[in-house]
Tab-separated table of C-alpha atoms and ligand atoms in Angstrom:
chain	number	residue	atom	x	y	z
A	1	MET	CA	88.442	122.076	65.606
A	2	THR	CA	87.456	123.982	68.729
A	3	GLY	CA	89.691	126.990	68.218
A	4	VAL	CA	92.896	124.955	68.270
A	5	ALA	CA	95.088	125.181	65.197
A	6	LEU	CA	96.305	121.673	64.502
A	7	ASN	CA	99.934	121.560	63.579
A	8	GLN	CA	101.509	118.163	63.324
A	9	GLU	CA	104.856	119.417	64.598
A	10	ARG	CA	103.241	120.084	67.929
A	11	LEU	CA	101.628	116.674	68.423
A	12	LEU	CA	103.273	114.326	70.891
A	13	LEU	CA	102.494	111.206	72.853
A	14	HIS	CA	102.293	110.593	76.543
A	15	TYR	CA	102.169	107.061	77.910
A	16	GLN	CA	100.047	105.609	80.694
A	17	PRO	CA	101.218	102.371	82.342
A	18	VAL	CA	99.013	99.273	82.499
A	19	VAL	CA	99.814	96.943	85.374
A	20	ASP	CA	99.146	93.207	85.369
A	21	ILE	CA	98.117	92.295	88.901
A	22	ALA	CA	100.232	89.125	88.770
A	23	LYS	CA	103.208	90.419	86.790
A	24	GLY	CA	103.560	94.176	87.333
A	25	PRO	CA	103.900	96.761	84.539
A	26	VAL	CA	103.324	95.018	81.180
A	27	ALA	CA	102.085	97.696	78.811
A	28	VAL	CA	101.640	101.380	78.145
A	29	GLU	CA	98.858	103.153	76.290
A	30	ALA	CA	99.956	105.919	73.930
A	31	LEU	CA	97.802	109.007	74.461
A	32	LEU	CA	97.925	111.946	72.091
A	33	ARG	CA	98.668	115.488	73.281
A	34	LEU	CA	98.839	118.794	71.460
A	35	ASN	CA	101.457	121.237	72.698
A	36	HIS	CA	99.653	124.554	72.339
A	37	SER	CA	101.785	127.698	72.486
A	38	GLU	CA	99.495	129.497	74.921
A	39	ARG	CA	97.387	126.798	76.476
A	40	GLY	CA	100.077	124.188	77.125
A	41	LEU	CA	99.518	120.452	76.704
A	42	LEU	CA	95.998	119.717	75.517
A	43	PRO	CA	94.226	116.327	75.719
A	44	PRO	CA	92.431	114.846	72.685
A	45	ALA	CA	89.057	116.235	73.817
A	46	ALA	CA	90.365	119.696	72.821
A	47	PHE	CA	90.963	118.604	69.241
A	48	ALA	CA	88.687	115.572	68.912
A	49	SER	CA	87.091	116.839	65.720
A	50	ALA	CA	90.467	116.481	63.951
A	51	LEU	CA	90.591	112.802	64.868
A	52	ASP	CA	87.156	112.390	63.342
A	53	ALA	CA	87.967	114.150	60.060
A	54	PRO	CA	88.726	111.434	57.523
A	55	ARG	CA	91.679	113.214	55.889
A	56	LEU	CA	93.386	114.304	59.093
A	57	ALA	CA	92.600	111.031	60.854
A	58	ARG	CA	95.013	109.112	58.642
A	59	ARG	CA	97.813	111.659	58.949
A	60	ILE	CA	97.479	111.805	62.708
A	61	GLY	CA	97.075	108.019	62.895
A	62	CYS	CA	100.318	107.468	60.960
A	63	PHE	CA	102.142	109.910	63.222
A	64	VAL	CA	100.857	108.076	66.317
A	65	LEU	CA	101.762	104.618	64.951
A	66	GLU	CA	105.227	105.736	63.905
A	67	SER	CA	106.113	107.514	67.130
A	68	ALA	CA	104.595	104.881	69.460
A	69	LEU	CA	106.422	102.041	67.680
A	70	THR	CA	109.698	103.995	67.620
A	71	GLN	CA	109.392	104.598	71.361
A	72	ALA	CA	108.412	101.001	72.193
A	73	GLU	CA	111.260	99.669	70.033
A	74	THR	CA	113.703	101.852	71.973
A	75	TRP	CA	112.412	100.448	75.261
A	76	HIS	CA	112.654	96.882	73.927
A	77	ARG	CA	116.274	97.499	72.876
A	78	GLN	CA	116.952	98.790	76.393
A	79	GLY	CA	115.562	95.575	77.886
A	80	LEU	CA	112.189	97.034	78.839
A	81	PRO	CA	109.785	94.842	76.849
A	82	LEU	CA	106.560	96.785	77.292
A	83	ARG	CA	103.598	96.200	74.999
A	84	VAL	CA	102.349	99.422	73.437
A	85	SER	CA	98.658	100.173	72.859
A	86	VAL	CA	97.686	102.621	70.157
A	87	ASN	CA	94.220	104.141	69.808
A	88	VAL	CA	93.076	103.904	66.205
A	89	SER	CA	90.407	106.305	65.011
A	90	THR	CA	87.382	105.013	63.158
A	91	TYR	CA	88.294	106.778	59.947
A	92	HIS	CA	91.845	105.508	59.920
A	93	LEU	CA	90.728	101.935	60.623
A	94	LEU	CA	88.260	102.095	57.745
A	95	ASP	CA	90.722	103.815	55.388
A	96	GLN	CA	91.866	101.472	52.636
A	97	GLU	CA	95.485	102.349	53.430
A	98	PHE	CA	95.245	101.396	57.094
A	99	LEU	CA	96.754	97.923	56.759
A	100	SER	CA	99.669	99.139	54.682
A	101	ASP	CA	100.225	101.999	57.155
A	102	LEU	CA	100.373	99.444	59.972
A	103	GLN	CA	102.559	97.052	57.994
A	104	MET	CA	104.944	99.875	57.131
A	105	ALA	CA	105.240	100.936	60.770
A	106	LEU	CA	105.968	97.320	61.794
A	107	ASP	CA	108.545	96.874	59.007
A	108	ALA	CA	110.358	100.022	60.115
A	109	HIS	CA	110.742	98.672	63.667
A	110	THR	CA	111.991	95.125	63.407
A	111	ASP	CA	113.325	95.058	66.980
A	112	LEU	CA	109.740	95.353	68.148
A	113	PRO	CA	107.718	92.130	67.785
A	114	ALA	CA	104.249	92.630	66.293
A	115	SER	CA	102.855	90.823	69.336
A	116	ALA	CA	104.028	93.798	71.438
A	117	VAL	CA	101.702	96.077	69.495
A	118	GLU	CA	98.022	96.378	70.323
A	119	ILE	CA	95.484	98.548	68.573
A	120	GLU	CA	92.533	99.859	70.557
A	121	ILE	CA	89.282	100.332	68.723
A	122	THR	CA	85.967	101.720	69.891
A	123	GLU	CA	82.547	100.667	68.694
A	124	THR	CA	82.172	103.421	66.114
A	125	ALA	CA	84.180	101.807	63.317
A	126	PRO	CA	82.260	98.508	63.211
A	127	LEU	CA	79.066	100.541	63.497
A	128	LEU	CA	79.871	102.395	60.272
A	129	ASP	CA	81.022	99.390	58.275
A	130	PHE	CA	80.985	96.123	60.148
A	131	ALA	CA	82.259	93.874	57.358
A	132	LYS	CA	85.192	96.122	56.572
A	133	ALA	CA	86.144	96.589	60.220
A	134	GLN	CA	85.981	92.831	60.780
A	135	LYS	CA	88.098	92.075	57.724
A	136	THR	CA	90.706	94.691	58.658
A	137	LEU	CA	90.923	93.446	62.234
A	138	LEU	CA	91.395	89.839	61.088
A	139	ALA	CA	94.235	91.038	58.872
A	140	CYS	CA	95.785	92.872	61.848
A	141	ASN	CA	95.740	89.620	63.815
A	142	ARG	CA	97.429	87.875	60.893
A	143	LEU	CA	100.208	90.457	61.106
A	144	GLY	CA	100.576	89.425	64.762
A	145	VAL	CA	99.098	92.653	66.164
A	146	ARG	CA	96.725	92.388	69.117
A	147	ILE	CA	93.293	93.996	69.219
A	148	ALA	CA	91.623	95.599	72.214
A	149	LEU	CA	87.971	96.603	72.455
A	150	ASP	CA	88.260	100.020	74.135
A	151	ASP	CA	85.585	101.657	76.316
A	152	PHE	CA	83.932	98.239	76.413
A	153	GLY	CA	80.273	98.257	77.362
A	154	THR	CA	79.477	101.825	76.384
A	155	GLY	CA	78.240	101.086	72.868
A	156	ASN	CA	75.043	99.497	71.726
A	157	ALA	CA	76.449	96.231	70.490
A	158	SER	CA	79.254	95.259	72.844
A	159	LEU	CA	78.283	91.589	73.026
A	160	THR	CA	77.907	91.301	69.267
A	161	TYR	CA	81.348	92.775	68.815
A	162	LEU	CA	82.743	90.413	71.418
A	163	GLN	CA	81.142	87.556	69.512
A	164	LYS	CA	82.091	88.598	65.980
A	165	LEU	CA	85.294	90.632	66.125
A	166	PRO	CA	88.725	89.101	66.691
A	167	ALA	CA	89.877	90.663	69.969
A	168	GLN	CA	92.473	89.632	72.538
A	169	THR	CA	91.743	92.325	75.124
A	170	ILE	CA	88.685	93.965	76.645
A	171	LYS	CA	89.090	97.366	78.293
A	172	ILE	CA	86.204	97.960	80.694
A	173	ASP	CA	85.156	101.578	80.392
A	174	GLN	CA	85.799	103.831	83.354
A	175	SER	CA	82.105	104.676	83.632
A	176	PHE	CA	81.510	101.128	84.923
A	177	VAL	CA	84.594	101.103	87.143
A	178	ARG	CA	84.034	104.486	88.833
A	179	ASN	CA	81.251	103.404	91.202
A	180	ILE	CA	82.008	99.706	91.771
A	181	LEU	CA	82.664	100.295	95.465
A	182	HIS	CA	79.167	101.583	96.168
A	183	ASP	CA	76.923	100.618	93.280
A	184	PRO	CA	75.921	96.929	93.311
A	185	LYS	CA	74.814	97.182	89.670
A	186	ASP	CA	78.203	98.410	88.459
A	187	HIS	CA	79.897	95.833	90.677
A	188	ALA	CA	77.813	93.080	89.067
A	189	ILE	CA	78.454	94.384	85.542
A	190	VAL	CA	82.221	94.507	86.041
A	191	ALA	CA	82.218	91.053	87.680
A	192	GLY	CA	80.215	89.725	84.711
A	193	VAL	CA	82.560	91.220	82.117
A	194	VAL	CA	85.596	89.803	83.940
A	195	THR	CA	83.971	86.350	84.086
A	196	SER	CA	83.062	86.499	80.382
A	197	ALA	CA	86.583	87.584	79.473
A	198	ASN	CA	88.037	84.696	81.463
A	199	LEU	CA	85.691	82.189	79.818
A	200	LEU	CA	86.624	83.556	76.388
A	201	GLY	CA	90.342	83.503	77.160
A	202	LEU	CA	90.676	87.276	76.769
A	203	LEU	CA	92.811	89.693	78.721
A	204	VAL	CA	90.722	92.154	80.707
A	205	VAL	CA	91.864	95.649	81.679
A	206	ALA	CA	89.935	97.976	83.997
A	207	GLU	CA	90.235	101.633	83.005
A	208	GLY	CA	89.872	104.615	85.329
A	209	VAL	CA	91.183	102.894	88.474
A	210	GLU	CA	91.389	105.947	90.701
A	211	THR	CA	91.876	104.621	94.244
A	212	THR	CA	93.598	101.791	96.131
A	213	GLU	CA	90.148	100.554	97.139
A	214	HIS	CA	89.138	100.222	93.481
A	215	ALA	CA	92.357	98.333	92.769
A	216	ALA	CA	91.765	95.965	95.697
A	217	LEU	CA	88.192	95.195	94.651
A	218	LEU	CA	89.177	94.648	91.003
A	219	THR	CA	91.919	92.286	92.184
A	220	GLN	CA	89.343	90.380	94.205
A	221	LEU	CA	87.119	90.177	91.101
A	222	GLN	CA	90.109	88.631	89.256
A	223	CYS	CA	90.441	91.410	86.741
A	224	HIS	CA	93.859	90.877	85.124
A	225	CYS	CA	95.138	94.383	84.507
A	226	LEU	CA	94.620	97.854	85.946
A	227	GLN	CA	95.027	101.290	84.383
A	228	GLY	CA	94.231	104.580	86.039
A	229	TYR	CA	95.383	107.435	88.211
A	230	ALA	CA	95.834	105.126	91.240
A	231	ILE	CA	98.524	103.284	89.258
A	232	ALA	CA	99.973	106.183	87.256
A	233	ARG	CA	98.901	109.207	85.249
A	234	PRO	CA	99.847	109.458	81.586
A	235	MET	CA	103.450	110.762	81.467
A	236	ALA	CA	106.206	111.830	79.101
A	237	PRO	CA	108.072	108.825	77.645
A	238	LYS	CA	111.364	109.701	79.346
A	239	LEU	CA	109.699	109.115	82.731
A	240	ILE	CA	108.490	105.578	81.955
A	241	PRO	CA	111.680	103.514	82.605
A	242	GLY	CA	112.195	105.169	86.015
A	243	TRP	CA	108.556	104.684	86.903
A	244	VAL	CA	108.711	100.967	86.036
A	245	THR	CA	111.879	100.486	88.092
A	246	GLN	CA	110.392	102.282	91.065
A	247	TYR	CA	107.153	100.298	90.833
A	248	ASN	CA	109.040	96.993	90.718
A	249	VAL	CA	111.352	97.931	93.597
A	250	GLN	CA	108.404	98.919	95.771
A	251	SER	CA	106.551	95.675	94.987
A	252	TYR	CA	109.712	93.641	95.664
A	253	HIS	CA	110.128	95.209	99.085
A	254	GLY	CA	106.455	94.639	99.779
A	255	ARG	CA	105.921	98.321	100.382
A	256	ARG	CA	102.918	98.169	98.209
A	257	SER	CA	100.659	95.331	97.301
A	258	LEU	CA	98.717	97.285	94.708
A	259	PRO	CA	98.837	99.910	93.380
B	1	C2E	P1	90.800	106.142	76.015
B	1	C2E	O1	91.493	105.417	74.924
B	1	C2E	O2	89.700	105.439	76.712
B	1	C2E	O3	91.953	106.578	77.030
B	1	C2E	C1	91.787	106.660	78.416
B	1	C2E	C2	91.545	108.072	78.868
B	1	C2E	O4	91.245	108.069	80.254
B	1	C2E	C3	92.754	108.992	78.720
B	1	C2E	O5	92.280	110.299	78.483
B	1	C2E	C4	93.379	108.916	80.112
B	1	C2E	O6	94.191	110.029	80.417
B	1	C2E	C5	92.144	108.897	80.962
B	1	C2E	N1	92.378	108.271	82.268
B	1	C2E	C6	93.307	107.356	82.595
B	1	C2E	N2	93.201	106.974	83.874
B	1	C2E	C7	92.173	107.675	84.395
B	1	C2E	C8	91.564	107.724	85.710
B	1	C2E	O7	91.961	107.040	86.654
B	1	C2E	N3	90.512	108.558	85.848
B	1	C2E	C9	90.040	109.326	84.834
B	1	C2E	N4	89.005	110.120	85.085
B	1	C2E	N5	90.576	109.301	83.586
B	1	C2E	C10	91.633	108.485	83.377
B	1	C2E	P2	92.853	111.211	77.321
B	1	C2E	O8	94.333	111.060	77.232
B	1	C2E	O9	92.278	112.564	77.519
B	1	C2E	O10	92.245	110.565	76.022
B	1	C2E	C11	90.854	110.570	75.800
B	1	C2E	C12	90.479	109.744	74.594
B	1	C2E	O11	91.040	110.300	73.391
B	1	C2E	C13	91.043	108.335	74.646
B	1	C2E	O12	90.220	107.541	75.472
B	1	C2E	C14	90.978	107.946	73.189
B	1	C2E	O13	89.695	107.537	72.822
B	1	C2E	C15	91.292	109.263	72.494
B	1	C2E	N6	92.721	109.253	72.095
B	1	C2E	C16	93.822	109.422	72.852
B	1	C2E	N7	94.949	109.312	72.120
B	1	C2E	C17	94.543	109.020	70.858
B	1	C2E	C18	95.237	108.763	69.624
B	1	C2E	O14	96.465	108.744	69.540
B	1	C2E	N8	94.450	108.508	68.533
B	1	C2E	C19	93.096	108.483	68.584
B	1	C2E	N9	92.430	108.220	67.472
B	1	C2E	N10	92.423	108.716	69.723
B	1	C2E	C20	93.132	108.988	70.836
B	2	MG	MG1	92.290	103.688	74.635
B	3	MG	MG1	89.121	103.597	77.050
B	4	MG	MG1	87.652	106.512	76.634
């Protein structure tokens, strides 16, 4: 752990909106932060090794599930039915307790439908133990929880995972999105992923949408959802309802097309 003492009391979640181009704000991604006494709020990169340590991964994963579902349930009760996406670490996904941890979190929040919960997985877990990852993900779907393939395209077996894992969402990694305006290769790759997602009946989210021009081009490519600084930065949960209202008001008055 790169010089950061990990203390669970100081972990918290920020939330980054995901906007459906046709419908407006539909989801938020829960992103972990560590409130460090001297260094302030730190992103996961500052304590990534903790997320990759099998023992800590489960404890942190349970904290994230519990607090994200509590928060999303509160929003649902307030009439703000946002889906919540939770990043699940490889070690937690492959832990034999993962399914019961997920089930327990769902059971504790009955005002939140399982279909409003999505878990985001990267390619590392299936790489370590494909059969187990596949079995666990199928069981998640049976619970009603959605699955997103995060950072899609950056691994070595993206198409195999698309073919063999039960997923409802593809999140195109920001490294492909960043240069779509100027790089014909990246443009073609993103267009191809969007087309594949549409043919497979999957929801497709572009990550790292940093400018209005990116948003416009992704809209033209018929990407369904956008996430990135051009839409909103990750923010404290108390700011989300106001942000959603403001976004909807501005769209209603036509003051913004997107973002
Ligand atoms: P990710 O799941 O791909 O999350 C997206 C990351 O991109 C977030 O970084 C977000 O702040 C950042 N981002 C969003 N929009 C933009 C943009 O327009 N431009 C750029 N340059 N970046 C953007 P963050 O919060 O630092 O998280 C980094 C990674 O840490 C996440 O990548 C995820 O893999 C991991 N992570 C975050 N929260 C959790 C968690 O609760 N559990 C686990 N296991 N991993 C987590
Ligand atoms: Mg993610
Ligand atoms: Mg990602
Ligand atoms: Mg990422």
